[in-house]
Short mmCIF file of N, CA and C in Angstrom, two decimals:
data_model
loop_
_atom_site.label_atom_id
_atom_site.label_comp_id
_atom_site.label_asym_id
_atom_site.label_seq_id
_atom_site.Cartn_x
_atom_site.Cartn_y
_atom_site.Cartn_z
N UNK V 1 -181.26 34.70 -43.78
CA UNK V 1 -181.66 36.07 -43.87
C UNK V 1 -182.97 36.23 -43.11
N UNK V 2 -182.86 37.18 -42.37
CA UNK V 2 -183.71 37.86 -41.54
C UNK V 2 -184.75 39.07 -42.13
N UNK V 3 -186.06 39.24 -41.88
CA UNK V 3 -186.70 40.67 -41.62
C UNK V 3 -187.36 40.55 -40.47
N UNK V 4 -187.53 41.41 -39.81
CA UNK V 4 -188.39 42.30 -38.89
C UNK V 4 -189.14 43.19 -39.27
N UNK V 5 -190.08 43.18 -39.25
CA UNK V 5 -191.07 44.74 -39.07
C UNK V 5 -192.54 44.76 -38.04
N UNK V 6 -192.87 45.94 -37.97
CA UNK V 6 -194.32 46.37 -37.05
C UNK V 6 -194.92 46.89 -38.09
N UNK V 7 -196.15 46.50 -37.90
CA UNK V 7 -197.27 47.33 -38.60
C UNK V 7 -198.37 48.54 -37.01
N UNK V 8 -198.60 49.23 -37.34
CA UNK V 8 -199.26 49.96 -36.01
C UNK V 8 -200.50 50.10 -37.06
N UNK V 9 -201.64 49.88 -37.02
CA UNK V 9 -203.05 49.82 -37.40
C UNK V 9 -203.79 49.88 -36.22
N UNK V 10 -205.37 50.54 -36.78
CA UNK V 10 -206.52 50.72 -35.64
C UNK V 10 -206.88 49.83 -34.69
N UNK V 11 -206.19 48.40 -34.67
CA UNK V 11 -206.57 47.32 -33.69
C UNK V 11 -205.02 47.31 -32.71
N UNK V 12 -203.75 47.88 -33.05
CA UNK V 12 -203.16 47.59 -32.66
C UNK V 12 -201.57 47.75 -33.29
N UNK V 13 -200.93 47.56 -32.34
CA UNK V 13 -199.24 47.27 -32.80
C UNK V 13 -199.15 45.59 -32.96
N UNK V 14 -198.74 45.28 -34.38
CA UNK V 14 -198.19 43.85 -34.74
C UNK V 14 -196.73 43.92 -35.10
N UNK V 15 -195.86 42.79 -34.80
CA UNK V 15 -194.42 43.04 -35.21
C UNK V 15 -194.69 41.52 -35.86
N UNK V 16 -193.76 41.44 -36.59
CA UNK V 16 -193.36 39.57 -37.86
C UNK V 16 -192.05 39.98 -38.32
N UNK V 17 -191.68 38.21 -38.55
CA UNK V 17 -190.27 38.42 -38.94
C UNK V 17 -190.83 37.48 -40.29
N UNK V 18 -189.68 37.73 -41.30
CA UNK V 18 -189.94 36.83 -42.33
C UNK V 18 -188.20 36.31 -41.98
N UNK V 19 -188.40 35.03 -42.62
CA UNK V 19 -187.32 34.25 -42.45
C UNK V 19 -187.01 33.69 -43.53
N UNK V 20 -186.08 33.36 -44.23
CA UNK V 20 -185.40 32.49 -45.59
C UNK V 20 -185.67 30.69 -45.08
N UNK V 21 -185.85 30.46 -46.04
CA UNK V 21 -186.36 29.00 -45.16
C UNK V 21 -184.82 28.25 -45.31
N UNK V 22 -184.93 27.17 -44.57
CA UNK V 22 -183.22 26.82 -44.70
C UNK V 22 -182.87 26.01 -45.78
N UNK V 23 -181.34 26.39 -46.10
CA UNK V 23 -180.53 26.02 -47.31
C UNK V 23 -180.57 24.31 -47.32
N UNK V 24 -180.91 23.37 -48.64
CA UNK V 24 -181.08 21.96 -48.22
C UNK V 24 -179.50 21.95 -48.35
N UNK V 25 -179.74 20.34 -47.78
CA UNK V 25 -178.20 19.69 -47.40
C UNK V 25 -177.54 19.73 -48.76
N UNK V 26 -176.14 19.91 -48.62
CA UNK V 26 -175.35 19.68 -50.15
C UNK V 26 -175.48 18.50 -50.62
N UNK V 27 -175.84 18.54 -52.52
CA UNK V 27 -176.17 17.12 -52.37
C UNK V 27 -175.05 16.44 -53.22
N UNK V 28 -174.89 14.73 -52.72
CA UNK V 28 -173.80 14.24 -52.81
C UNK V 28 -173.76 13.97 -54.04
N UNK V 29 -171.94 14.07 -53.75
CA UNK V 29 -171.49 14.11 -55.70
C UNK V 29 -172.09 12.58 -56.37
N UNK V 30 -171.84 13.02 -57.79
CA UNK V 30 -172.94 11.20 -58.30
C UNK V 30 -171.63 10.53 -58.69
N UNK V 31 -171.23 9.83 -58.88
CA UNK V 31 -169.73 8.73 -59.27
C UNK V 31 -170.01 8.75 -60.52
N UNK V 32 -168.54 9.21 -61.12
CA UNK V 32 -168.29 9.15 -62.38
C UNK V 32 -168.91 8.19 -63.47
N UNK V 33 -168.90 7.71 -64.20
CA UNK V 33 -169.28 6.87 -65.63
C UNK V 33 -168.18 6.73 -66.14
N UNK V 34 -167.13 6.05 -64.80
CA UNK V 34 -165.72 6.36 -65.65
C UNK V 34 -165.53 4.64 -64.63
N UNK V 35 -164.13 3.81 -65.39
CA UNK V 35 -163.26 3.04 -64.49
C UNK V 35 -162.45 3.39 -64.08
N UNK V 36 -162.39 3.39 -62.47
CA UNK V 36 -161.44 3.37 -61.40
C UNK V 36 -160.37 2.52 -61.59
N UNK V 37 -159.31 2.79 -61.15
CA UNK V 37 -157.82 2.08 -60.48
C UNK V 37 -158.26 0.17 -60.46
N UNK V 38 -157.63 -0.56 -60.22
CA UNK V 38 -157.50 -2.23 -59.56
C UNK V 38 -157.07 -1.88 -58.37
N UNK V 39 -157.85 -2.01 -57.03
CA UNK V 39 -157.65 -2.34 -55.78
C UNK V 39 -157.24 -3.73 -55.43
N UNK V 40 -155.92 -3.77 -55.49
CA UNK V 40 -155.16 -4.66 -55.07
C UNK V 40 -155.20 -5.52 -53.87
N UNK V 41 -155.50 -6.77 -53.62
CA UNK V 41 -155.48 -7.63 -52.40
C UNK V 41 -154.35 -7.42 -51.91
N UNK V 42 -154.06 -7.40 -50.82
CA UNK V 42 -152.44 -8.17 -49.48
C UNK V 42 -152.17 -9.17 -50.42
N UNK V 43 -150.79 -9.63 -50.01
CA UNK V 43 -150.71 -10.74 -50.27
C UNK V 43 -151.01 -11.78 -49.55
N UNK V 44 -151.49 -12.68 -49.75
CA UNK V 44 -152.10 -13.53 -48.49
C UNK V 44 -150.74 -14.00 -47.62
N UNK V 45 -151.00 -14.35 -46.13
CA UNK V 45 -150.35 -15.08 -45.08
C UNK V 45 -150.67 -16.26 -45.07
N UNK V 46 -151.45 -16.64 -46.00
CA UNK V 46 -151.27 -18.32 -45.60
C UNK V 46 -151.53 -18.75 -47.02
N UNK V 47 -150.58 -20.42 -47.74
CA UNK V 47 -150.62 -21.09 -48.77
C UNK V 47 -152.07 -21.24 -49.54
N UNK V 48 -152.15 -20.72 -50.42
CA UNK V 48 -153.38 -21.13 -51.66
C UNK V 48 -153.03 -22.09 -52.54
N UNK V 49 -153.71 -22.37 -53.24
CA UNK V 49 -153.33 -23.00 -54.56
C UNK V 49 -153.10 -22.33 -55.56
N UNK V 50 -152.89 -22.47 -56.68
CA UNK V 50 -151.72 -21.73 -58.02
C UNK V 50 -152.99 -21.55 -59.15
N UNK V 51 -153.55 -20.07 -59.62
CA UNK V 51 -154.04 -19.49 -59.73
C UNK V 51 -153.65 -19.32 -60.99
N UNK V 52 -154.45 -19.93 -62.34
CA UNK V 52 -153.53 -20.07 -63.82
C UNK V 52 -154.39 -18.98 -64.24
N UNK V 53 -153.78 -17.97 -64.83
CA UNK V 53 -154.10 -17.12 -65.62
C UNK V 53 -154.74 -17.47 -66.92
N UNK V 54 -154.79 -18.74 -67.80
CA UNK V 54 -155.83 -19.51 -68.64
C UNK V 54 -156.73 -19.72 -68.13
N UNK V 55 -157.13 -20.44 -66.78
CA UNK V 55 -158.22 -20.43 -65.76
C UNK V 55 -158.99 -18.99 -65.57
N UNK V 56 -158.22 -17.97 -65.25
CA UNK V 56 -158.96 -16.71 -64.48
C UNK V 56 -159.79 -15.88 -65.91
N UNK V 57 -159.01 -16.47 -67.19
CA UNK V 57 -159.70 -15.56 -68.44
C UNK V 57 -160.43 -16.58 -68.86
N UNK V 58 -160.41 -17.41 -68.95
CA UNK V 58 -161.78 -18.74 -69.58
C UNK V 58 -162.98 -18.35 -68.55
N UNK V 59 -162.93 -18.33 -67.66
CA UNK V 59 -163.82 -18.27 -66.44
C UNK V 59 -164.26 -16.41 -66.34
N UNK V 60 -163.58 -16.05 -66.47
CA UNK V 60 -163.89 -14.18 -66.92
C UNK V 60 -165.24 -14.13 -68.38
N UNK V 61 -164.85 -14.53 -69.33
CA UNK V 61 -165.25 -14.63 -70.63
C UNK V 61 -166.49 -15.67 -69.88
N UNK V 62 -166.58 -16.51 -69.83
CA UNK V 62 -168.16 -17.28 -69.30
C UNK V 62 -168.86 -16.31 -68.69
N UNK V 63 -168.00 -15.95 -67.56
CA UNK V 63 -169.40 -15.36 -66.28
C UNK V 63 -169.82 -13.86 -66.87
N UNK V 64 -169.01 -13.51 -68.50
CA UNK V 64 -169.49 -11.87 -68.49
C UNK V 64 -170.08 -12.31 -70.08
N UNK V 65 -170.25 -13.41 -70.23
CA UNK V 65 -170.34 -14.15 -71.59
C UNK V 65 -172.24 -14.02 -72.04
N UNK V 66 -172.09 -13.67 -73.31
CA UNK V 66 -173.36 -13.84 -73.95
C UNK V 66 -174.57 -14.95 -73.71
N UNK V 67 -174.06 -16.18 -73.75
CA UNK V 67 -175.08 -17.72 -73.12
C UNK V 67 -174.61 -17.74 -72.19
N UNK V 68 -173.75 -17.68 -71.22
CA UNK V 68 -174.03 -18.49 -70.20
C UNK V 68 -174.56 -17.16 -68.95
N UNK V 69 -173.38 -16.43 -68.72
CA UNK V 69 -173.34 -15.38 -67.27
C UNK V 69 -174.77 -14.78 -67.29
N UNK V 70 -173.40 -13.52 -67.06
CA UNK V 70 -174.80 -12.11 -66.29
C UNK V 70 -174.55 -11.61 -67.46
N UNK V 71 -174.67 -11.57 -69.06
CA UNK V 71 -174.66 -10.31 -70.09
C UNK V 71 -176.31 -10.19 -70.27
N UNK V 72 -176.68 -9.02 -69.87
CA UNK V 72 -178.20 -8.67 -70.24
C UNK V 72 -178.49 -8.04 -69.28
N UNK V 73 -177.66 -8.70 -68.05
CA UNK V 73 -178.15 -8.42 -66.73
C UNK V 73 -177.72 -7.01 -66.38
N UNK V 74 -178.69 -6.39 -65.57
CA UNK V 74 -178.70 -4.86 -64.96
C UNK V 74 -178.57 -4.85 -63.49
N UNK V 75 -178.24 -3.63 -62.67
CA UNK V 75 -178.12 -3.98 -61.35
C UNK V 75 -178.45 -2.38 -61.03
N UNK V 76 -179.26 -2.02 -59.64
CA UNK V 76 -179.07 -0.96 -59.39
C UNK V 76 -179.10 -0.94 -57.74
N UNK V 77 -179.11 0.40 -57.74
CA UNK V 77 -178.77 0.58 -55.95
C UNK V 77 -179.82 -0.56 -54.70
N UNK V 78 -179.60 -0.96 -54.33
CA UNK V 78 -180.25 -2.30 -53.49
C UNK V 78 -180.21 -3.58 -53.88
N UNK V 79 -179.97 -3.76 -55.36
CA UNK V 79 -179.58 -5.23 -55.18
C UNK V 79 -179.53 -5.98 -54.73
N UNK V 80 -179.08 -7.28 -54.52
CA UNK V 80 -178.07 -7.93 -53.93
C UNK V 80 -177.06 -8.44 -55.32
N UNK V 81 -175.51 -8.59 -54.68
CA UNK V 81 -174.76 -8.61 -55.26
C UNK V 81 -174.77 -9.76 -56.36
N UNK V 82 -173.99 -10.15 -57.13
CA UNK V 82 -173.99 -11.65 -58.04
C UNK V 82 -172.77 -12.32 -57.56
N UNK V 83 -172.67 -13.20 -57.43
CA UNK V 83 -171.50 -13.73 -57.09
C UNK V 83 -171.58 -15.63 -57.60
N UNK V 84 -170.09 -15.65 -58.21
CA UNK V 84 -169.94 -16.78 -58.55
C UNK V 84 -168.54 -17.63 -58.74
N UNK V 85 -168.33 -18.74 -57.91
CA UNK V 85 -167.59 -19.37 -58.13
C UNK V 85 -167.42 -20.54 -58.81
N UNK V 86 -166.68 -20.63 -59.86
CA UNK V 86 -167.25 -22.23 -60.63
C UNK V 86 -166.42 -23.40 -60.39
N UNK V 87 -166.73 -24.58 -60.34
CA UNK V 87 -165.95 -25.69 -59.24
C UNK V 87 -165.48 -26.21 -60.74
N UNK V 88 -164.08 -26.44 -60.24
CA UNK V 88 -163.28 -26.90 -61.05
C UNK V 88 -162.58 -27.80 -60.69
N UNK V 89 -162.51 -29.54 -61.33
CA UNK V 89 -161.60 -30.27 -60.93
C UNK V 89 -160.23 -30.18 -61.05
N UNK V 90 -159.19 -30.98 -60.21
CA UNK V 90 -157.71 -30.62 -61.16
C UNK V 90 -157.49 -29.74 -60.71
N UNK V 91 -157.98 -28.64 -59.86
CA UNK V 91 -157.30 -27.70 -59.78
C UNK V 91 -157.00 -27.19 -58.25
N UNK V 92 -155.76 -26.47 -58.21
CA UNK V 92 -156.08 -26.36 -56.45
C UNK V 92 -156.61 -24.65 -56.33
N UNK V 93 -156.77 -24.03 -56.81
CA UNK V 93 -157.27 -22.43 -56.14
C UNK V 93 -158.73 -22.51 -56.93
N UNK V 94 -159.50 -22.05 -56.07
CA UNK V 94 -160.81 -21.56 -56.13
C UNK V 94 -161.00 -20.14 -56.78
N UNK V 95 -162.00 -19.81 -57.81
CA UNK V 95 -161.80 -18.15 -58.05
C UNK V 95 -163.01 -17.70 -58.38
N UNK V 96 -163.12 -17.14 -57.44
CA UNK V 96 -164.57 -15.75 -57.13
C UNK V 96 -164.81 -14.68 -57.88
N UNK V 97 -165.70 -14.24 -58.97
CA UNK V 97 -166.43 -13.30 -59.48
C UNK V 97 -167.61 -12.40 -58.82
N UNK V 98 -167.16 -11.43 -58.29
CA UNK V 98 -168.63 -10.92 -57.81
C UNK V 98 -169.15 -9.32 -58.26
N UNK V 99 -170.17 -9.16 -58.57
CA UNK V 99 -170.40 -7.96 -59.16
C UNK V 99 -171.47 -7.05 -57.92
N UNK V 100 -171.71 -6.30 -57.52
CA UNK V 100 -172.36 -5.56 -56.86
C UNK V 100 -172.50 -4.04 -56.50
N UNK V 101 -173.16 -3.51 -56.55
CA UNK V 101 -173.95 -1.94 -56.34
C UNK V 101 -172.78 -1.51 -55.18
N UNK V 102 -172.30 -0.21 -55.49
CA UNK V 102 -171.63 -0.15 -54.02
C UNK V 102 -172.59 0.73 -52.87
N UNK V 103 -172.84 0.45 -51.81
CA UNK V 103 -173.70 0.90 -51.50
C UNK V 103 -173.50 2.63 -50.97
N UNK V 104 -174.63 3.06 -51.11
CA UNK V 104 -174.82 4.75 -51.15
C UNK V 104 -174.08 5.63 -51.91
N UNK V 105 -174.04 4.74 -53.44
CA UNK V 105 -173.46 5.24 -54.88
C UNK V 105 -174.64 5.53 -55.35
N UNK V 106 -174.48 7.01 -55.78
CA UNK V 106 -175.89 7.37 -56.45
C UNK V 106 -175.02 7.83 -57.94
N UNK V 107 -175.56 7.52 -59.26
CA UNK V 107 -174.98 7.78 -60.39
C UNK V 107 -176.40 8.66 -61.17
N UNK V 108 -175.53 9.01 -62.51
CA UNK V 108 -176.80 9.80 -63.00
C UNK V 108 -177.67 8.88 -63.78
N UNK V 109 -178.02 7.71 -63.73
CA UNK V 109 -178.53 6.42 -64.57
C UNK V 109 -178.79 5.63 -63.15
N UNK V 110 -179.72 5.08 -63.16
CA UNK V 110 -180.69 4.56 -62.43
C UNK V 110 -180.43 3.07 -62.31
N UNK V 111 -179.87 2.46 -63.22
CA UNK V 111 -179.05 1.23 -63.06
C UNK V 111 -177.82 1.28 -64.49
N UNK V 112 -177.23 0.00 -64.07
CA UNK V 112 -176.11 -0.08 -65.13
C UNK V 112 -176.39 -1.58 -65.62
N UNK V 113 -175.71 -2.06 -67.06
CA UNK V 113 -175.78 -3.51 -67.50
C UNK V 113 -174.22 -4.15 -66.91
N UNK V 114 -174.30 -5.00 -66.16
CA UNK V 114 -173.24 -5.69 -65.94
C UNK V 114 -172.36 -5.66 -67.10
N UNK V 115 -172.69 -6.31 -68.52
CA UNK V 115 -171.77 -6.27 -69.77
C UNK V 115 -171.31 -5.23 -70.03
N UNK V 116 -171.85 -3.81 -70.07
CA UNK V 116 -171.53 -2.57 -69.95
C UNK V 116 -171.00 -2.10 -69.44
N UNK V 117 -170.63 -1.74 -68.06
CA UNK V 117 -171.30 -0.97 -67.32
C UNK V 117 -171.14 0.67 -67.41
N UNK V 118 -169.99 1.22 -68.52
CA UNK V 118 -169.36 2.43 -68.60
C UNK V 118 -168.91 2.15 -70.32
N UNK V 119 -169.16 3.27 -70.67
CA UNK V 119 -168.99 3.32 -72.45
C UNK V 119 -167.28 2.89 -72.19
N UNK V 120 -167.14 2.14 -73.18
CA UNK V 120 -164.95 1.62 -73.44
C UNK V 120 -165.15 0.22 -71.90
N UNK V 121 -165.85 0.21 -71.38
CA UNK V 121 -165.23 -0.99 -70.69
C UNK V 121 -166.83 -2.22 -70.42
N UNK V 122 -165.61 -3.27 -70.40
CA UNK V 122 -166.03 -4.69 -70.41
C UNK V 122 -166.24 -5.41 -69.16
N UNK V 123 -167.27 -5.77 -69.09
CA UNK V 123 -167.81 -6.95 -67.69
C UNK V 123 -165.64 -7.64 -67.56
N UNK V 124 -165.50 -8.29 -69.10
CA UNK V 124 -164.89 -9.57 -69.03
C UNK V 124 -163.31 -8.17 -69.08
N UNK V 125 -162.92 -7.53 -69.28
CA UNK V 125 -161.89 -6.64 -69.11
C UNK V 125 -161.78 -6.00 -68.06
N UNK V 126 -162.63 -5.79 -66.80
CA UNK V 126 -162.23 -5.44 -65.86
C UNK V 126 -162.09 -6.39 -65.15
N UNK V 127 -162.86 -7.72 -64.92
CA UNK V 127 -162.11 -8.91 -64.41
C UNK V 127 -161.22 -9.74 -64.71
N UNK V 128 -160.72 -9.32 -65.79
CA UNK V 128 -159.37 -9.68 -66.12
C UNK V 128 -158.01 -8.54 -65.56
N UNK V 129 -158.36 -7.60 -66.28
CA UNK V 129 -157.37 -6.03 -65.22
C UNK V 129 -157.40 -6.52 -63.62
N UNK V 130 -158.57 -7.01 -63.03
CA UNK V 130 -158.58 -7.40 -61.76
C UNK V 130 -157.71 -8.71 -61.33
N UNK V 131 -157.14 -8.91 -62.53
CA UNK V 131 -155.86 -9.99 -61.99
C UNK V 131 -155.13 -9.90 -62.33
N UNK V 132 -154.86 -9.49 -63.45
CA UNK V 132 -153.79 -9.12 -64.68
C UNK V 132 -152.50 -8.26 -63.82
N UNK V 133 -153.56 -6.81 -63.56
CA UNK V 133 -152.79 -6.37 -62.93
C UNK V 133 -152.37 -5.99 -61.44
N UNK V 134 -152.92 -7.08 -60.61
CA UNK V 134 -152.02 -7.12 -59.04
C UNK V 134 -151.16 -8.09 -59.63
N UNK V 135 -149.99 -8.06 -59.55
CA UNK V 135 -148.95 -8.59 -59.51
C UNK V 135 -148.42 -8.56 -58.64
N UNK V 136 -147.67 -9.65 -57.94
CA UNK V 136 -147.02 -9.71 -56.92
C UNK V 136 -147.80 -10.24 -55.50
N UNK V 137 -149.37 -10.40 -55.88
CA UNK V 137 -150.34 -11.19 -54.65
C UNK V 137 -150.70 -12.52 -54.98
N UNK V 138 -149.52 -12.79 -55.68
CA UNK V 138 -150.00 -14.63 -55.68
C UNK V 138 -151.28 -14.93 -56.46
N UNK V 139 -151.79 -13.79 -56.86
CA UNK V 139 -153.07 -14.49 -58.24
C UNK V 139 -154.21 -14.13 -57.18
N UNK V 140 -154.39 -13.20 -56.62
CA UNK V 140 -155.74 -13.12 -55.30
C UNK V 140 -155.85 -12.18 -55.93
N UNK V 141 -156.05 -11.59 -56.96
CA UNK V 141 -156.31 -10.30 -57.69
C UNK V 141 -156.72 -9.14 -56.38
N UNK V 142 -158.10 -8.75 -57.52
CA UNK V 142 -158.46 -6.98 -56.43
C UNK V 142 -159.83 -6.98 -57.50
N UNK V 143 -160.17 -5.65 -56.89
CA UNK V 143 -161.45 -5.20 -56.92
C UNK V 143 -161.33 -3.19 -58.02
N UNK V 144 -162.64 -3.40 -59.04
CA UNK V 144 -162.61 -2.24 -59.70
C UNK V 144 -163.94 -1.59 -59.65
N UNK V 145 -164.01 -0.26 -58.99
CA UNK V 145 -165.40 0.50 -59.58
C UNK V 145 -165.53 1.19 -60.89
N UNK V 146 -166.34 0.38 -61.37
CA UNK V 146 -166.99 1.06 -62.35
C UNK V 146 -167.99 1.53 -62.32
N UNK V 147 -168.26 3.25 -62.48
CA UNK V 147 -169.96 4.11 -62.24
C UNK V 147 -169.60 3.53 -60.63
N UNK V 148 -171.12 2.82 -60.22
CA UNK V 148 -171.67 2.52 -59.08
C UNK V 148 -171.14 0.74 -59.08
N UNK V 149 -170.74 0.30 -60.13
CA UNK V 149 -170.81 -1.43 -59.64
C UNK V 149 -169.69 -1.28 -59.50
N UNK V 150 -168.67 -2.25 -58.75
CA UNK V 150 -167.89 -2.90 -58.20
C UNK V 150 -167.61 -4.03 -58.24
N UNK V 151 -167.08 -4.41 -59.36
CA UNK V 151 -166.21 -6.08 -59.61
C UNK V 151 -164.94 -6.45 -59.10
N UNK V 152 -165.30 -7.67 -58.59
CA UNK V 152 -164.22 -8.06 -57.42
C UNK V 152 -163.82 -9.63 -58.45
N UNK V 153 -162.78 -9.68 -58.12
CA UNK V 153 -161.98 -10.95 -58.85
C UNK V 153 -161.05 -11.28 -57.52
N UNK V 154 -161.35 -13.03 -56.72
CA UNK V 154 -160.48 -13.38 -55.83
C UNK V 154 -160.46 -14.64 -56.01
N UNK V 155 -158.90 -14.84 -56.05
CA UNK V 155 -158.46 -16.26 -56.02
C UNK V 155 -158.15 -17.14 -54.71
N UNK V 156 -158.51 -18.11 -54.04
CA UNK V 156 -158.01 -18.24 -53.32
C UNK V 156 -158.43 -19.86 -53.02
N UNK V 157 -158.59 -20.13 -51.56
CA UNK V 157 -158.65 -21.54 -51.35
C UNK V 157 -157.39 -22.70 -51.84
N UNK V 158 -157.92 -23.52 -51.92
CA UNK V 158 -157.27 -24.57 -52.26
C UNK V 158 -155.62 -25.28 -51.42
N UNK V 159 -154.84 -26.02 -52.20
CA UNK V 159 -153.50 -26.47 -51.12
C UNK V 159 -152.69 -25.98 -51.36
#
């Protein structure tokens, strides 16, 4: 929005515009406080090792576990991610836990608790859903946002 006007006074003719100052940028939506879908892996193109579902929940329950993991732990936008794989003899597939900020997720909470991270859901229940339910990828699970974090569950390696 625009004005124009002149004033004509004893020194003179003055003209000014007044101007609306400009509209700020729209600002971006904040991500729910809700859990997202299981983003499902491909199935892999090349042989892994065999990916026991007793393995992927013993190892879920530790890394989101009261003594040992990340329960206490908080994360917010800049981070760096957590990530953990635990070496296991006897076994042929390797399996990856990683938790991290997604980046240029702005939520209305300033950080989240890993054990938490959204009222109704679990560190150790979404990395389990993260294998539970891809079916059909050979045990290489997928990845879930919750709020702003992003837990990834991947199986892989081994013969």
């Amino acid at each position: 929005m625009k004005f124009n006007a002149t004033v004509d006074n004893e020194c003179g003719k003055y003209s000014y515009q007044i101007q609306a100052p400009p509209s700020p940028p729209p600002s971006k939506p904040k991500a729910p406080m809700t859990v997202g879908g299981v983003q499902c892996r491909d199935k892999p193109t090349s042989h892994h090792g065999d990916v026991s579902d007793g393995d992927q929940d013993s190892w879920a329950k530790w890394v989101c576990g009261d003594k040992n993991g990340w329960s206490g732990v908080a994360m917010k936008a800049g981070d760096e991610p957590l990530s953990w794989t635990p070496t296991q003899r006897d076994r042929d597939a390797l399996l990856t836990y990683t938790v991290s900020w997604v980046e240029g997720c702005e939520a209305d909470v300033e950080s989240q608790g890993i054990s938490n991270p959204v009222e109704g859901a679990t560190c150790y229940q979404i990395f389990r859903d993260d294998f539970a339910k891809c079916t059909g990828n050979e045990g290489v699970g997928g990845s879930t946002q919750a709020g702003c974090l992003k837990y990834d569950f991947e199986g892989h390696g081994g013969s």
